[in-house]
mmCIF file of C-alpha atoms and ligand atoms in Angstrom:
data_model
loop_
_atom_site.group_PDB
_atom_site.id
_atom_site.type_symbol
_atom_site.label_atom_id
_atom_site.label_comp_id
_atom_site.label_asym_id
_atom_site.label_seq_id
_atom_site.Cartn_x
_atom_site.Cartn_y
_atom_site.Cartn_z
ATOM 1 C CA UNK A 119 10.488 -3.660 -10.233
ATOM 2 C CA UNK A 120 11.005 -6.829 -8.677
ATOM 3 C CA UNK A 121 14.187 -8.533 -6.186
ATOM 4 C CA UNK A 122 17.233 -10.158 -8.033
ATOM 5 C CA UNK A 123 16.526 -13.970 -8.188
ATOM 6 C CA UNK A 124 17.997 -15.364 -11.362
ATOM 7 C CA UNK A 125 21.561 -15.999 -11.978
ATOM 8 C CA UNK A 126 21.763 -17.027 -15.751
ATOM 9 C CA UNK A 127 24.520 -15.929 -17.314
ATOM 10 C CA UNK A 128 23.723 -12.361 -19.016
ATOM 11 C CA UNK A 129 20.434 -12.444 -17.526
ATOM 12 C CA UNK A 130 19.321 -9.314 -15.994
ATOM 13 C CA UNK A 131 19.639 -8.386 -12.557
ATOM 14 C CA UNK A 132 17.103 -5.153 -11.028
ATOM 15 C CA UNK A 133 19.883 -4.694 -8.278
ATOM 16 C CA UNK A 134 22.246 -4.123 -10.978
ATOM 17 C CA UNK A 135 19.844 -1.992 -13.805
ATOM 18 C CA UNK A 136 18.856 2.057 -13.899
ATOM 19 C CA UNK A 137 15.464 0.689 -13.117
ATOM 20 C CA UNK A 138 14.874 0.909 -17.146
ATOM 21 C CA UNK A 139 11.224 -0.404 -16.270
ATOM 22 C CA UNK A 140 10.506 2.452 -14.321
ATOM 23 C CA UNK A 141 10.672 5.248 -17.727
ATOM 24 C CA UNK A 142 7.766 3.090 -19.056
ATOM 25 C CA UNK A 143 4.232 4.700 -19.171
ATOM 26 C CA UNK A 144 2.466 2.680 -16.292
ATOM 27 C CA UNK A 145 -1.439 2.727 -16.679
ATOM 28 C CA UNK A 146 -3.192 2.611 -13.681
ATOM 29 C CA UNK A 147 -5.702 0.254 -13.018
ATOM 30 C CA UNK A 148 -9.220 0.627 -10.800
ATOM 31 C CA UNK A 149 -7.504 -1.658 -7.846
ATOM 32 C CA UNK A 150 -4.406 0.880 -8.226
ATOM 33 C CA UNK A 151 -4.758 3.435 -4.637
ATOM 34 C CA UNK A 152 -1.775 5.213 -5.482
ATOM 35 C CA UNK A 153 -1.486 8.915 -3.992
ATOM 36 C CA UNK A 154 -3.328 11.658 -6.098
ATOM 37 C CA UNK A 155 0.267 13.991 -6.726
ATOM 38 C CA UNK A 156 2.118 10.698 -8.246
ATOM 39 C CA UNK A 157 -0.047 10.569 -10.884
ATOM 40 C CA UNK A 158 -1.698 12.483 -13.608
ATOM 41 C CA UNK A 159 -4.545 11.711 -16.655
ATOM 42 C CA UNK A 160 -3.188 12.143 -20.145
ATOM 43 C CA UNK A 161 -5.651 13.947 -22.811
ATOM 44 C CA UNK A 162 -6.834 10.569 -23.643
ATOM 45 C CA UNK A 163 -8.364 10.461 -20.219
ATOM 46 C CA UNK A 164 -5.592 7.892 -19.373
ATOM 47 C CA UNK A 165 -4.870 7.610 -15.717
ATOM 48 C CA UNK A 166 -1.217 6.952 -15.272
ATOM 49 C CA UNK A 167 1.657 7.236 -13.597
ATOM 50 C CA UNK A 168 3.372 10.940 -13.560
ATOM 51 C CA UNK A 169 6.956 10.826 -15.106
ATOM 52 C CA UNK A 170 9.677 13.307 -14.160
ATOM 53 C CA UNK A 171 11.775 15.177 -16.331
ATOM 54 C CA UNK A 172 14.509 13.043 -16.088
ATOM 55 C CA UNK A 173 12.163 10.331 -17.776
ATOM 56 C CA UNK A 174 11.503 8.255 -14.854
ATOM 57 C CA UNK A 175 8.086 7.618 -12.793
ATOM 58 C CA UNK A 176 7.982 10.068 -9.966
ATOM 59 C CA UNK A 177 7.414 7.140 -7.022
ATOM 60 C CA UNK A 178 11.180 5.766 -8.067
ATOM 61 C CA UNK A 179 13.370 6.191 -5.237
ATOM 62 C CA UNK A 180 16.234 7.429 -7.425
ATOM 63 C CA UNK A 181 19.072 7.951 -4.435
ATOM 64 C CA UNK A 182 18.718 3.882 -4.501
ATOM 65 C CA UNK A 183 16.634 3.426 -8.099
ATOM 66 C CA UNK A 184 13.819 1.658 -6.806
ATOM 67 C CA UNK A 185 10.444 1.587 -6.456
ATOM 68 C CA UNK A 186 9.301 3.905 -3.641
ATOM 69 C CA UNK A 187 6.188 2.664 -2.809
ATOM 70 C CA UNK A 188 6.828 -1.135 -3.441
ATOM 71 C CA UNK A 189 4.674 -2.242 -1.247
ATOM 72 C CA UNK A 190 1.803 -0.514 -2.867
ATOM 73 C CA UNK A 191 3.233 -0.251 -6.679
ATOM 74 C CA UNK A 192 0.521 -0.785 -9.228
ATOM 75 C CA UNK A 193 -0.118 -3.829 -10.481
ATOM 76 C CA UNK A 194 1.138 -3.192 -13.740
ATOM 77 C CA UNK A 195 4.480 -2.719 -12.283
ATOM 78 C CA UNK A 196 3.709 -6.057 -9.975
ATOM 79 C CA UNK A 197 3.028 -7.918 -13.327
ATOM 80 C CA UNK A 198 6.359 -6.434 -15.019
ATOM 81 C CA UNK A 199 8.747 -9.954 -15.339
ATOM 82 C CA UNK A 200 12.724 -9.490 -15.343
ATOM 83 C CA UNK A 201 14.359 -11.180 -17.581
ATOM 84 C CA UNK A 202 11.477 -11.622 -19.360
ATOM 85 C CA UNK A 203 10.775 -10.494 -23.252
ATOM 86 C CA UNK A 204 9.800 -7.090 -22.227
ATOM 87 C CA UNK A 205 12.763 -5.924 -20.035
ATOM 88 C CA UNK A 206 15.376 -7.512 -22.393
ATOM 89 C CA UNK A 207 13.639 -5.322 -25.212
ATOM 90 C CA UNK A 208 13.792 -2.382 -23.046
ATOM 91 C CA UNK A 209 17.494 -2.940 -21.349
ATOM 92 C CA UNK A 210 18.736 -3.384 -25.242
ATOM 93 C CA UNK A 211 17.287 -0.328 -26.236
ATOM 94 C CA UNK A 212 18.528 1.708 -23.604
HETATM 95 S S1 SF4 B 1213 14.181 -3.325 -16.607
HETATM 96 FE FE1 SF4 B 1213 14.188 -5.459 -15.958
HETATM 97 S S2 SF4 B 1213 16.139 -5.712 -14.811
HETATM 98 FE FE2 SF4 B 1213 15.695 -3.500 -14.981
HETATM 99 S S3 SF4 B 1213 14.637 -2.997 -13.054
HETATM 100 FE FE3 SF4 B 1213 13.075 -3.452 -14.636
HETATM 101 S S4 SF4 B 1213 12.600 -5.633 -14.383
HETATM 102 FE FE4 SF4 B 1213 14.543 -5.234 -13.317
HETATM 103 S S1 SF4 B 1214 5.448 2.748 -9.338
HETATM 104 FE FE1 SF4 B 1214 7.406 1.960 -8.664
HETATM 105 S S2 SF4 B 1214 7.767 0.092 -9.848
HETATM 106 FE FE2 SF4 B 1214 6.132 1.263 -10.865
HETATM 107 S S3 SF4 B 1214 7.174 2.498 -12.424
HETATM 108 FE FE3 SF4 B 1214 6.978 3.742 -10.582
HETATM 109 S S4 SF4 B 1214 8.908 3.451 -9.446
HETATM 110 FE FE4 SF4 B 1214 8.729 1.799 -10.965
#
């Protein structure tokens, strides 16, 4: 979800990860615009991003595994920190 910048050893690099991040549910928020067919409500009326059936959000770019519309991701995905607690969870359990 976000460029490569740390170089601790074992630290996580996106350049170098199956965009793990990306199989997470991401909840849309009201300053989201993203395009009406890369996204779907669930039955709780959550408004989210739509997942393929290979797990991952539809918007990933998977020929290169990154985000497709970076420049207009949702800010959940613009608040997503690598390295940090939640991607190490995430990496390990993948
Ligand atoms: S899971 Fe972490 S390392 Fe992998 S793409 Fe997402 S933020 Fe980057
Ligand atoms: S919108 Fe982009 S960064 Fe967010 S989950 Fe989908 S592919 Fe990943």
């Amino acid at each position: 979800m976000t460029s490569p910048t740390s170089r601790a050893p074992g630290a996580a690099r996106c350049s170098a990860c199956e965009a793990v991040c990306c199989r997470l549910m991401v909840v849309l928020q009201p300053e989201d615009h993203i395009p009406d067919h890369l996204t779907t409500y669930l039955p709780t009326g959550l408004h989210v991003m739509k997942r393929g059936e290979d797990g991952w959000c539809v918007a990933l770019n998977s020929a290169r595994m990154n985000c497709g519309i970076y420049e207009t991701r949702p800010s959940v995905c613009r608040r997503f920190v690598m390295n940090g607690p939640y991607c190490k969870a995430i990496r390990a359990e993948y």
